Backbone as a printed PyTorch tensor [residue, N CA C, xyz], in Angstrom:
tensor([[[148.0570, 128.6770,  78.3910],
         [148.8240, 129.2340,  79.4960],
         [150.2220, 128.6200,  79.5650]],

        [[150.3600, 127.1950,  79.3790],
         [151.6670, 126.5780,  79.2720],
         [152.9900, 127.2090,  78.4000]],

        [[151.9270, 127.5070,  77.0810],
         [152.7290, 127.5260,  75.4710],
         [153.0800, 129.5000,  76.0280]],

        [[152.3460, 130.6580,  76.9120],
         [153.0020, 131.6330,  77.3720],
         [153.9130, 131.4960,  78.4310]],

        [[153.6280, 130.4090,  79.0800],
         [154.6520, 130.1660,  80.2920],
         [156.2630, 130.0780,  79.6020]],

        [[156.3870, 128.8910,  79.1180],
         [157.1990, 128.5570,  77.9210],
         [158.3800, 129.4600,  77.0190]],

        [[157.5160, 130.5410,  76.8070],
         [158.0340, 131.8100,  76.0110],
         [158.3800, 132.7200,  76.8460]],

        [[157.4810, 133.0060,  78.3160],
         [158.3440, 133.7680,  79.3410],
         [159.4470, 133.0800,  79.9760]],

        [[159.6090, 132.2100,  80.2990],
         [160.8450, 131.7590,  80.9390],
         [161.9390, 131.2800,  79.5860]],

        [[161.2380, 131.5540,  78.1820],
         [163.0910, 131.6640,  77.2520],
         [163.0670, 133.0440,  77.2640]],

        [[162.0740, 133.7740,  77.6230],
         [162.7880, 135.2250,  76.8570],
         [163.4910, 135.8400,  78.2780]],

        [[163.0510, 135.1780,  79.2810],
         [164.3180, 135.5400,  80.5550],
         [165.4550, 134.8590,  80.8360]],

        [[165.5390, 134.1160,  80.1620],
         [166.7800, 132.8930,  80.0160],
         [166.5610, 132.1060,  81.4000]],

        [[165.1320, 131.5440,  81.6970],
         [165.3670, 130.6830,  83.0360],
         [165.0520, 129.5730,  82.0180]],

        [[165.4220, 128.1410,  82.8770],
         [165.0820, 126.6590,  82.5270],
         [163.7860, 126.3560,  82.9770]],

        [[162.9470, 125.5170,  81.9370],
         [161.7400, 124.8780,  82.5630],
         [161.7950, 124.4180,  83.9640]],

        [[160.5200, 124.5090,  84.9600],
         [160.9100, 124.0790,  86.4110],
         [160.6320, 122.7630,  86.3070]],

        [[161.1730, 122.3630,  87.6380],
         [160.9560, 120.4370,  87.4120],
         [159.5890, 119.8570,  87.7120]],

        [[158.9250, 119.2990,  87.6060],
         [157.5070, 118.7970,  87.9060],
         [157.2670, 118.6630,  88.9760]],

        [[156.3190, 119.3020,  89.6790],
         [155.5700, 119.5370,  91.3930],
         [155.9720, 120.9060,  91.1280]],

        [[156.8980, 121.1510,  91.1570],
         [157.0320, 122.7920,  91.2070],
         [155.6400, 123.6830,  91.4720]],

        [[156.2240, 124.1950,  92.8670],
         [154.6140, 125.2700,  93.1660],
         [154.5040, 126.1560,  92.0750]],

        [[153.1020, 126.4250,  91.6360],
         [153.0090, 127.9180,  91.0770],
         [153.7350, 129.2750,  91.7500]],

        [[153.2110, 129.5380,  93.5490],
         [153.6850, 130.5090,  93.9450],
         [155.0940, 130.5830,  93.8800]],

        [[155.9790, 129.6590,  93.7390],
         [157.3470, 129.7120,  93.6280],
         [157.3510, 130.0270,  92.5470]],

        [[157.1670, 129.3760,  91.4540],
         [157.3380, 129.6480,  89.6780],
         [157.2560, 131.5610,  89.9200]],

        [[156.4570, 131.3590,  90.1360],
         [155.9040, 133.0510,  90.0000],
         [156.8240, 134.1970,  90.9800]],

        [[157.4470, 133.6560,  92.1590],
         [158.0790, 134.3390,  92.9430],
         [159.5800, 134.5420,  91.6930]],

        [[160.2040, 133.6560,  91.3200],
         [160.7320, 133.4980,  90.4940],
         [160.9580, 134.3790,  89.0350]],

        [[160.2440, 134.2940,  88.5620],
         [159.6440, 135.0790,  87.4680],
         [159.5760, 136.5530,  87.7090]],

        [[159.0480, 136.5790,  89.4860],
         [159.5500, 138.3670,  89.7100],
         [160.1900, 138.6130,  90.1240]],

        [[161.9280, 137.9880,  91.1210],
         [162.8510, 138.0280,  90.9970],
         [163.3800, 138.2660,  89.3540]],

        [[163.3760, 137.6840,  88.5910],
         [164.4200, 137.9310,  87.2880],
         [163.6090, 139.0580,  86.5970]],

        [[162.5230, 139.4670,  86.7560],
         [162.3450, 140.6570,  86.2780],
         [162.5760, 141.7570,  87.0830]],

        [[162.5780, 141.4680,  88.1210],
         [162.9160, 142.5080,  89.0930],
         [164.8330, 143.2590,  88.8040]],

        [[165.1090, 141.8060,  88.5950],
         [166.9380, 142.0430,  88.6400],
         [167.3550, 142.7090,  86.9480]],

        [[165.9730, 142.7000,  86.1010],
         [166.5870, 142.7560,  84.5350],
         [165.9240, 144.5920,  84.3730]],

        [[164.8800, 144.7740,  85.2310],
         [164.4850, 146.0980,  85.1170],
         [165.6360, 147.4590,  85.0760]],

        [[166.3570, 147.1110,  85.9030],
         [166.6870, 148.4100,  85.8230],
         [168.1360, 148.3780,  84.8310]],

        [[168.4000, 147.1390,  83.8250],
         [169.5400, 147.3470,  82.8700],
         [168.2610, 148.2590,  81.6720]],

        [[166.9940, 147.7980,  81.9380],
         [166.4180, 148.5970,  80.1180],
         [166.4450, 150.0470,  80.2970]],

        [[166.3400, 150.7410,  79.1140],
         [166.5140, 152.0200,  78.8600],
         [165.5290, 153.1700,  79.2120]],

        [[165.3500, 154.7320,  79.6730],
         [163.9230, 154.6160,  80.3650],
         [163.1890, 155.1210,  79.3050]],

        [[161.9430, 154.8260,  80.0110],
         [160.9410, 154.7530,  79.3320],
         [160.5630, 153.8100,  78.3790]],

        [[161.1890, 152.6380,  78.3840],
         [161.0380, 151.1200,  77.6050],
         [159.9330, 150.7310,  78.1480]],

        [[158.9390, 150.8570,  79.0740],
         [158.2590, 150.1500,  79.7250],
         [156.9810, 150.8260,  79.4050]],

        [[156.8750, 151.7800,  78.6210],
         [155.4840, 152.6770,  78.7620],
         [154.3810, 152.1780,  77.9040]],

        [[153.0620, 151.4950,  78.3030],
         [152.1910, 150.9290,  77.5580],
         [152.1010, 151.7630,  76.7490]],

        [[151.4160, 151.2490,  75.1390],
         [151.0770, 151.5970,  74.0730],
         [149.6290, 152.0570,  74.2480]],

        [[148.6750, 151.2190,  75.3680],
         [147.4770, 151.9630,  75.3670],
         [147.4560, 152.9600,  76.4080]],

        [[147.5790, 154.0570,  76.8330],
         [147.3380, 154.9260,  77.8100],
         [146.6420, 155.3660,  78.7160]],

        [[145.5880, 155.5150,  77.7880],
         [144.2560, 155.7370,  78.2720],
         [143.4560, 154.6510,  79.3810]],

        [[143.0300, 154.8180,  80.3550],
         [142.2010, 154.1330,  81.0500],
         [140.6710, 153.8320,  80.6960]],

        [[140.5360, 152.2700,  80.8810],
         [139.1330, 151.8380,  79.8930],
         [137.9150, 151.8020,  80.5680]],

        [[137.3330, 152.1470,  80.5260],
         [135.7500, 152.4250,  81.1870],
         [134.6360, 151.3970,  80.7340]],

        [[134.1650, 151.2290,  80.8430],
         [132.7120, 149.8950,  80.2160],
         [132.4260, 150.5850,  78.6090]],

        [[132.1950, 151.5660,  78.4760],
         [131.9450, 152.4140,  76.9840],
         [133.2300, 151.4420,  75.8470]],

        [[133.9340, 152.2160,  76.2470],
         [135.5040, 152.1210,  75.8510],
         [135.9990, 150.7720,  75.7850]],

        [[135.7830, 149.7170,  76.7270],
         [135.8570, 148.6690,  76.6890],
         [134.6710, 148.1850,  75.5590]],

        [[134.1300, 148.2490,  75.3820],
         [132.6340, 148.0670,  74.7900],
         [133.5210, 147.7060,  72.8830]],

        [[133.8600, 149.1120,  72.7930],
         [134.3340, 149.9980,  71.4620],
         [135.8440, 148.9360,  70.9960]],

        [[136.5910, 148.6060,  72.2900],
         [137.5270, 147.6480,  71.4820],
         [137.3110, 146.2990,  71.5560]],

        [[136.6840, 146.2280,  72.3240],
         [136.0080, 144.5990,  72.0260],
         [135.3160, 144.7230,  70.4140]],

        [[134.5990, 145.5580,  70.1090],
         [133.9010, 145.3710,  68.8060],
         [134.8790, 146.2310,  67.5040]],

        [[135.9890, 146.9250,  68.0080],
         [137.1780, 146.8000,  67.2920],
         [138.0930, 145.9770,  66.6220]],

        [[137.7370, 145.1920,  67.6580],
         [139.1260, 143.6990,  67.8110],
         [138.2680, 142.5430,  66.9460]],

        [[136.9650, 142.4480,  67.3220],
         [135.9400, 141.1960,  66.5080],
         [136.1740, 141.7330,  64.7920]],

        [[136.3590, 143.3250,  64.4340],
         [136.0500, 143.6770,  63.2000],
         [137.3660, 143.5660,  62.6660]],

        [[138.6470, 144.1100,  63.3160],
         [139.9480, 143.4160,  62.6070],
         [139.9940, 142.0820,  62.7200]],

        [[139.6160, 140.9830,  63.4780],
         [139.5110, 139.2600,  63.2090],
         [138.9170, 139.2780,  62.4690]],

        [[137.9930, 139.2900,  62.0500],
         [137.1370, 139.0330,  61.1630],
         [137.8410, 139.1190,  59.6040]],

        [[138.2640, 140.7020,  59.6100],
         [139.2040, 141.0620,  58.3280],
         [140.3690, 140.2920,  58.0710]],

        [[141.3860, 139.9210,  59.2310],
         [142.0090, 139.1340,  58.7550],
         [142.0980, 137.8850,  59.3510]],

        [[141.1810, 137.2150,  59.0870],
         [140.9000, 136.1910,  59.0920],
         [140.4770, 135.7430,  57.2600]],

        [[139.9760, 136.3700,  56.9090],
         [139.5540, 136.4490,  55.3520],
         [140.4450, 137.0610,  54.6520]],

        [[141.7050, 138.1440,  54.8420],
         [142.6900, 137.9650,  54.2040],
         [143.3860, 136.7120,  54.3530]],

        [[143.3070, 136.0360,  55.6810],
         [144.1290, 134.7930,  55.9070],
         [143.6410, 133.7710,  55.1460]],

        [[142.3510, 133.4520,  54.6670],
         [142.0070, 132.6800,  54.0970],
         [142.2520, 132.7440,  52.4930]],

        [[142.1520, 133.9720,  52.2010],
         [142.8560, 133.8380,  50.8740],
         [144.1850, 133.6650,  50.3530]],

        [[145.3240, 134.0090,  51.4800],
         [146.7340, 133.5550,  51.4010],
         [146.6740, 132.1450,  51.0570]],

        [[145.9300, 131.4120,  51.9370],
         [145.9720, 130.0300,  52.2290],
         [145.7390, 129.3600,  51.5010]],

        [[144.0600, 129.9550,  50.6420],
         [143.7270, 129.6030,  49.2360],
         [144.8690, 129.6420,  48.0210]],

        [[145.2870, 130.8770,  47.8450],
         [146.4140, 130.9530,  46.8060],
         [147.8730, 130.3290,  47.2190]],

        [[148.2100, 129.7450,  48.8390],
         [149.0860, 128.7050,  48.8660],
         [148.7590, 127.2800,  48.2070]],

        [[147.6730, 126.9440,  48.8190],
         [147.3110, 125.2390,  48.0980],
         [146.8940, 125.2470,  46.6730]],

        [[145.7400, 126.3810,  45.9870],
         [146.7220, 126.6620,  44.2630],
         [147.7800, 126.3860,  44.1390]],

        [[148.8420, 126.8440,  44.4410],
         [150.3200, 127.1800,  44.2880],
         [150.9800, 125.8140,  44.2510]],

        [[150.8390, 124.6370,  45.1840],
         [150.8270, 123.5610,  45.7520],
         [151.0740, 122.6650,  44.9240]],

        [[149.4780, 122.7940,  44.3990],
         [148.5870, 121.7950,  43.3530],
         [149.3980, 121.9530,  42.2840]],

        [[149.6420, 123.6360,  42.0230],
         [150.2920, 123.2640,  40.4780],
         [151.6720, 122.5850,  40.5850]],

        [[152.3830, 122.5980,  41.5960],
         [153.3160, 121.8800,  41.7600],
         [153.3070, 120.3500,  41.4460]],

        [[152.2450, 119.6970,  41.8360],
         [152.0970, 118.4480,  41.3380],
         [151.3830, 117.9540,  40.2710]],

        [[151.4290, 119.3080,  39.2990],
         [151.1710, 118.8970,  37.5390],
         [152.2270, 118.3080,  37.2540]],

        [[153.4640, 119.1190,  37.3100],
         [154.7590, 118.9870,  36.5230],
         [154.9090, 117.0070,  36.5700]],

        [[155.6770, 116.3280,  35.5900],
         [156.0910, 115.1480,  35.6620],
         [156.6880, 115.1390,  36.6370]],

        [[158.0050, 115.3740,  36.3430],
         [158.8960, 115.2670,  37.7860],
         [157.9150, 115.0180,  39.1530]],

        [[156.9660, 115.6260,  39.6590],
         [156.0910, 115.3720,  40.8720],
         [155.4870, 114.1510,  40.8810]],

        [[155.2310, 112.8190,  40.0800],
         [154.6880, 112.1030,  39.6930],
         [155.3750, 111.2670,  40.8440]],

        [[157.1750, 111.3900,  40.5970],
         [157.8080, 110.9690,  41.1970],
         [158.3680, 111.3430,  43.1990]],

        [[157.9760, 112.7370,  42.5810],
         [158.4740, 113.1100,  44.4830],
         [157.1970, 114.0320,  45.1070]],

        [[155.9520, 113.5020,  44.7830],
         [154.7540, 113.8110,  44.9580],
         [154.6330, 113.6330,  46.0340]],

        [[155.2160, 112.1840,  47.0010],
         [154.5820, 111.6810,  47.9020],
         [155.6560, 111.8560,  49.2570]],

        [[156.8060, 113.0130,  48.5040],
         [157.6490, 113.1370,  49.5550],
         [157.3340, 114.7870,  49.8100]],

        [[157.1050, 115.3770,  48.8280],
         [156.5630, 116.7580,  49.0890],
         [155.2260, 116.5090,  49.9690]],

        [[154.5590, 115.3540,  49.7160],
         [153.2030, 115.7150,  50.6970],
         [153.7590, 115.2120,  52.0570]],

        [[154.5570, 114.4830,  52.5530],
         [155.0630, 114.2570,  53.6360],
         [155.9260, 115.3960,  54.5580]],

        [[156.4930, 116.6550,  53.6250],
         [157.0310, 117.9390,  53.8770],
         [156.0090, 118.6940,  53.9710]],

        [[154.8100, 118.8480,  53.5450],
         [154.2490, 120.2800,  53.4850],
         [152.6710, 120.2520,  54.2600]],

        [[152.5650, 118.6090,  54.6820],
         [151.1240, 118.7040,  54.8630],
         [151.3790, 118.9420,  56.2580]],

        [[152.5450, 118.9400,  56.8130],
         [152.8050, 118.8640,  58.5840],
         [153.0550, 120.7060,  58.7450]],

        [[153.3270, 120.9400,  57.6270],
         [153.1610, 122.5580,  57.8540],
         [151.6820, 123.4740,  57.4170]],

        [[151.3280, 122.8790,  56.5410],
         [149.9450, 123.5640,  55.7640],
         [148.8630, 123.0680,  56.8940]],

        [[149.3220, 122.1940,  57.8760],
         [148.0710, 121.7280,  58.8560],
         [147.9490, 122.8260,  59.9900]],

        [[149.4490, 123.5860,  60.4730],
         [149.6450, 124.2600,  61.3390],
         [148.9720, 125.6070,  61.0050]],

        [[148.9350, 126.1880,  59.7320],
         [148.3710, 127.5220,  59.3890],
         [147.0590, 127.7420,  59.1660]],

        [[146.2120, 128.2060,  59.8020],
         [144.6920, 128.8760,  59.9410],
         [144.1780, 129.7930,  59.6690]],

        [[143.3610, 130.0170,  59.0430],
         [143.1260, 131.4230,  59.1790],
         [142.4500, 132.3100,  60.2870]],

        [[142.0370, 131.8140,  61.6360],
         [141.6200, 132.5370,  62.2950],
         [143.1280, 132.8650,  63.3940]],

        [[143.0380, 134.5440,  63.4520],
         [144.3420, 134.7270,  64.2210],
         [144.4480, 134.6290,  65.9220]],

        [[145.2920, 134.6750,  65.9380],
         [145.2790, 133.9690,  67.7220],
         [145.7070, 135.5710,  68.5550]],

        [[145.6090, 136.7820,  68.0510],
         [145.6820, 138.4510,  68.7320],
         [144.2550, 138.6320,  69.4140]],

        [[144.7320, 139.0430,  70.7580],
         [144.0090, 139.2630,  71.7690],
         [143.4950, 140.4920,  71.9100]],

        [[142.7430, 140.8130,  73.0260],
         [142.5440, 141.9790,  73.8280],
         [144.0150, 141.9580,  74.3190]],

        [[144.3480, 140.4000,  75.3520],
         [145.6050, 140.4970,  75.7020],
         [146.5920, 141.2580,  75.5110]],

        [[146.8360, 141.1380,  74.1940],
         [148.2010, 141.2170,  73.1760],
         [148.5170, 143.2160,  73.7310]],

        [[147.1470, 143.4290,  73.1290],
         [146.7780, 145.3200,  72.8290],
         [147.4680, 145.8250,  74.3050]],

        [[147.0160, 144.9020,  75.6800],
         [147.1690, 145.8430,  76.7710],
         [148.4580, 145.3400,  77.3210]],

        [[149.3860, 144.3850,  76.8490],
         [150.7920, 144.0340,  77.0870],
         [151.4540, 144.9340,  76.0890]],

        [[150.8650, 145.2730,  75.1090],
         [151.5630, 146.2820,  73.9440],
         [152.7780, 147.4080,  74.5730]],

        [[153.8960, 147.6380,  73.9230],
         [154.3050, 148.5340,  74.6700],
         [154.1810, 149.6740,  73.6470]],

        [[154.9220, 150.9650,  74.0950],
         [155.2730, 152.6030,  73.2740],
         [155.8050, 152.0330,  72.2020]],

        [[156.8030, 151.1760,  72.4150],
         [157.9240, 151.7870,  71.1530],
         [157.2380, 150.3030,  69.9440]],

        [[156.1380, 149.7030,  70.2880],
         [155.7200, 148.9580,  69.2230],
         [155.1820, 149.5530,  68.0760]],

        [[154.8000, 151.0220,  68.8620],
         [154.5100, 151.9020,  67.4780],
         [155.4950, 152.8810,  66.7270]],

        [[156.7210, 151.8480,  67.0070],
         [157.6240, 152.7730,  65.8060],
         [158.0510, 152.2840,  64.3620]],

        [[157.6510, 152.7010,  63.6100],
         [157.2270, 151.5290,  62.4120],
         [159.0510, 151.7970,  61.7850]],

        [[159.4690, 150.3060,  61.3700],
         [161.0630, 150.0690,  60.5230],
         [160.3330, 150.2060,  59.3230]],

        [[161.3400, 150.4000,  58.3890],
         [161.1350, 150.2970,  57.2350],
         [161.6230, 148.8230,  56.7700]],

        [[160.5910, 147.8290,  56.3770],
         [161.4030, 146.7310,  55.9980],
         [162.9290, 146.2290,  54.9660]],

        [[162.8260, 147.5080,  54.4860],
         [164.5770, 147.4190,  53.9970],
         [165.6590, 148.0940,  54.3240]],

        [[164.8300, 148.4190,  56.0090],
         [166.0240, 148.8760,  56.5640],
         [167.2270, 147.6310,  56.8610]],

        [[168.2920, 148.4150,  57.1830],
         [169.5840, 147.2360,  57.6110],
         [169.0730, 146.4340,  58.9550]],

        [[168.2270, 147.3310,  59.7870],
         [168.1400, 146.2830,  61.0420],
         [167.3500, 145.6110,  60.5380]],

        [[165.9750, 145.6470,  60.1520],
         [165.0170, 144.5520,  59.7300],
         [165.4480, 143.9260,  58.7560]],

        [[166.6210, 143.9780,  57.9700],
         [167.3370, 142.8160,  56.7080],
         [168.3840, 141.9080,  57.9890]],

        [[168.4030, 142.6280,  58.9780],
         [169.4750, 141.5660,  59.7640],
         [168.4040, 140.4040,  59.8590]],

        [[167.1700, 140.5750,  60.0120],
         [166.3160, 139.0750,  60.6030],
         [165.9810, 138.2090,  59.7010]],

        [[165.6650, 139.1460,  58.4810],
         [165.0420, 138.3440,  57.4160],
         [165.6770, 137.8820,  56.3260]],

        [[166.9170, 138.2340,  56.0710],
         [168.1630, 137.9960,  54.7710],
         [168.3630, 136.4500,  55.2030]],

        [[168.5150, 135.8680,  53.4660],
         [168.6740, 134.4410,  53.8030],
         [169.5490, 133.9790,  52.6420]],

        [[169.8830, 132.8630,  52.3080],
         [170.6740, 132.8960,  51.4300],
         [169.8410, 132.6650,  50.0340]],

        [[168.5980, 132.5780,  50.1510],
         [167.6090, 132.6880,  48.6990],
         [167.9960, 133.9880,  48.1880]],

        [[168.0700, 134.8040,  49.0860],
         [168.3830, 136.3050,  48.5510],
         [168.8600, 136.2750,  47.5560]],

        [[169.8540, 135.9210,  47.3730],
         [171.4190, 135.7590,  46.5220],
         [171.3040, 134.8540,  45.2070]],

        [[170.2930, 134.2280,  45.3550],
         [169.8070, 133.5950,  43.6410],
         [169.5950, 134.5200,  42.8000]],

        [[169.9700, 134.3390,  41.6260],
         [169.2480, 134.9290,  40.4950],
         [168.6860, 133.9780,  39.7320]],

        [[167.7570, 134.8230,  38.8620],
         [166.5790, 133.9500,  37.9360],
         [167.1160, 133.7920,  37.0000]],

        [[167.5790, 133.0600,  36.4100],
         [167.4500, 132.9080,  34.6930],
         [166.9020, 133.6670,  34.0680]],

        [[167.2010, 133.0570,  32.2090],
         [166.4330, 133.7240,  31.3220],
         [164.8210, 133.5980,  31.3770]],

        [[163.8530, 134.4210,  31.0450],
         [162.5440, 133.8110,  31.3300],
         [161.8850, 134.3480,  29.9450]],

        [[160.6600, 133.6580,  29.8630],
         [159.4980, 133.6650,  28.4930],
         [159.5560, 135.1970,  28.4390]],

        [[159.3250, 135.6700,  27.6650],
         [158.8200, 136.8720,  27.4190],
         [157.3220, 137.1620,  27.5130]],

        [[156.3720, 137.8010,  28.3380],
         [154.9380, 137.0860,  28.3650],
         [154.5190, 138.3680,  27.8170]],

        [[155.1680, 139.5370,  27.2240],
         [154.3140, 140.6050,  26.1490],
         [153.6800, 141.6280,  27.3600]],

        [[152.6950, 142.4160,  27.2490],
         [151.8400, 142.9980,  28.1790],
         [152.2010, 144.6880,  27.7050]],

        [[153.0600, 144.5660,  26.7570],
         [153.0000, 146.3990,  26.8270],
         [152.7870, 146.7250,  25.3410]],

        [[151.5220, 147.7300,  25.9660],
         [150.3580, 148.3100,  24.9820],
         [151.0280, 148.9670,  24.0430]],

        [[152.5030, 149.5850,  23.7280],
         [153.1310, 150.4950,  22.7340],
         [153.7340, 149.5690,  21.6110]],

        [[153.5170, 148.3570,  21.9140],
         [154.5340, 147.2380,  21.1720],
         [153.6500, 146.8250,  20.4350]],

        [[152.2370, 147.1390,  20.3540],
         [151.0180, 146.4620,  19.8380],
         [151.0470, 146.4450,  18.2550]],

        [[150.5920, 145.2350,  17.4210],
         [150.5400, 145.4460,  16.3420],
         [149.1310, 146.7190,  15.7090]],

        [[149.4010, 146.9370,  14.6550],
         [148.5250, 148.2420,  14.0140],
         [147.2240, 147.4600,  13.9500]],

        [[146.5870, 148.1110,  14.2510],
         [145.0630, 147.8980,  13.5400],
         [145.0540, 147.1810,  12.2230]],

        [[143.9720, 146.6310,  12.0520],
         [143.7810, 145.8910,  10.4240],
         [142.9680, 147.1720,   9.7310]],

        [[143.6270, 147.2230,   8.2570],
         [142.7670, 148.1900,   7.4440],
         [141.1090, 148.1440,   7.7430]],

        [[140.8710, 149.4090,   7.5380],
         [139.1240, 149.4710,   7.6220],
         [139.1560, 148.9410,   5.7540]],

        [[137.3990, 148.4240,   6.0270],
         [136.8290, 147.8020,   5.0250],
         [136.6310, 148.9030,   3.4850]],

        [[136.9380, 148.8840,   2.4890],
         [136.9120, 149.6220,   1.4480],
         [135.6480, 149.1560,   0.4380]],

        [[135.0370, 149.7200,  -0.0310],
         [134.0720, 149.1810,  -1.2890],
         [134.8890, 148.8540,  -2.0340]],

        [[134.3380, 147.5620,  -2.7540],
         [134.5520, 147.3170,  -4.5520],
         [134.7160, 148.5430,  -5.6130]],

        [[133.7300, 149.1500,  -5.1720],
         [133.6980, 150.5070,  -5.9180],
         [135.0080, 151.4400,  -6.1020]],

        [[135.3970, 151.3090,  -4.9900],
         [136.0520, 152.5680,  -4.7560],
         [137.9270, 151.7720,  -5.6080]],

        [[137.7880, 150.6830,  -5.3060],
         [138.7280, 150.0240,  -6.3600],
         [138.6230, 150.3130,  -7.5540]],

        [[137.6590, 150.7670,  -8.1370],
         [137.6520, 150.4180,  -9.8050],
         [136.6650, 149.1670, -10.4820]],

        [[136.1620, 148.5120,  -9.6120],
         [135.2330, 147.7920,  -9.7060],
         [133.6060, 148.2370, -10.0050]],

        [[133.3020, 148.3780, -11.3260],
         [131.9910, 148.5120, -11.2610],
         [130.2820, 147.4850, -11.4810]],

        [[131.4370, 145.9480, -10.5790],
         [130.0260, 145.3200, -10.5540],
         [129.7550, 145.5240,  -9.0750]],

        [[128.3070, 145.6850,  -9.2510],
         [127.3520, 145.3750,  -7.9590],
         [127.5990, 144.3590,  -7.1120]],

        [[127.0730, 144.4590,  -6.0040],
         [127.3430, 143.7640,  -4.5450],
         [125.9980, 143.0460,  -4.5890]],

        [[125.5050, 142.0820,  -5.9490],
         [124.3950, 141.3950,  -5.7560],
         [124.5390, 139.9810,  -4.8740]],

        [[123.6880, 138.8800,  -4.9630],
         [123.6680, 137.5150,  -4.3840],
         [125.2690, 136.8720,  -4.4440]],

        [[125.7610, 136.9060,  -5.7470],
         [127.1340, 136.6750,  -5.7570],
         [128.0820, 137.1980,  -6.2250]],

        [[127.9530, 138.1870,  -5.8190],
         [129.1520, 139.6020,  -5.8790],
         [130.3810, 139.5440,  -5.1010]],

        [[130.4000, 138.3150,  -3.8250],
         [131.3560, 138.7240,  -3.0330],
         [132.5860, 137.5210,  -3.1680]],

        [[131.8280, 136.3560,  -4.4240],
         [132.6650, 135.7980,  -4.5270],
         [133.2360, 135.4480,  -5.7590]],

        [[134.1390, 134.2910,  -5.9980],
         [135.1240, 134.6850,  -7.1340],
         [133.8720, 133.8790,  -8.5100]],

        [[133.0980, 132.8340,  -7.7520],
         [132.7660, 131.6570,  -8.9010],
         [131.1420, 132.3650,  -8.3050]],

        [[130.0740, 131.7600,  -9.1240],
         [129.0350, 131.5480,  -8.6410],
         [128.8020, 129.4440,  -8.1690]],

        [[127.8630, 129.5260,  -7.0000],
         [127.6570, 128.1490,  -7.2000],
         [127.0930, 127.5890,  -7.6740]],

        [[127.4400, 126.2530,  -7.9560],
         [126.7820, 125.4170,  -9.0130],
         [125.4310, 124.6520,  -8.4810]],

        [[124.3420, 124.8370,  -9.6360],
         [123.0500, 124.1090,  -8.9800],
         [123.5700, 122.9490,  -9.2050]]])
């Protein structure tokens, strides 16, 4: 409740209150500045995403909705996580890591501790949802590159291995097997026919 308190009073631009601070004030507060910010948004900004009114059935159906997407990604989450600490590990094959092994684990274990795989999306989340959350960007649109462009962007890779993989480049088949015969050879394919000497008792 703190860590939402927290996030509502930055996303209204108020300051943390000072300690004793009543709740009913906090809260009188909180609907003053929404009260005063309502009528700059645009209309119809405000229209929930779920519409429909929930009945015990219905309630029933997204409760066991919501357990079956956690569940799912929660186990996609776990395999990100898996193929991060792979990723990790091979980092501290290389030599070089021998040496800054113990400063990378001082960088990454304070972050790899924070990520879980079980997700923290509510019932909550669904019925604060608004309309326009269902308007899907295209992630390479210009507005969604305004958030995410960084200056990694702008690297380029080097030369790299060539690692092969295309089937048209393939060498030919090896000749199929021919008889002796069909050479011009007319000894038999007896006990030691196939080689140059016989062996010695």
């Amino acid at each position: 409740m703190v860590r939402e308190l927290i996030l509502i009073l930055q996303a209204l631009g108020l300051l943390r209150p000072a300690l004793g601070t009543l709740a009913s004030r906090l809260l009188w507060e909180l609907h003053a500045k929404v009260s005063e910010l309502l009528p700059s948004l645009p209309p119809g900004s405000l229209q929930p995403l779920l519409s429909h009114p929930l009945d015990a059935p219905r309630w029933e159906a997204l409760e066991s909705l919501c357990q079956s997407l956690g569940d799912q990604y929660c186990c996609r989450r776990y395999l990100l996580l898996k193929r991060l600490d792979l990723t990790i590990s091979a980092f501290h094959w290389s030599d070089r890591a021998e040496a800054k092994g113990e400063a990378m684990k001082t960088v990454l274990i304070p972050i790899r501790e924070t990520l879980t795989p079980e997700s923290d999306v509510s019932i909550a989340h669904i019925l604060a949802a608004r309309a326009d959350l269902s308007r899907l960007i295209p992630a390479t649109s210009k507005a969604a590159r305004r958030g995410t462009s960084c200056a990694i962007n702008k690297v380029l890779m080097g030369n790299v291995p060539d690692r092969g993989g295309r089937p048209d480049e393939l060498e030919a088949p090896m000749p199929s097997w021919q008889s002796r015969r069909d050479n011009g050879g007319g000894r038999k394919a007896g006990r030691h026919g196939w080689g140059g000497k016989k062996k010695k008792k």
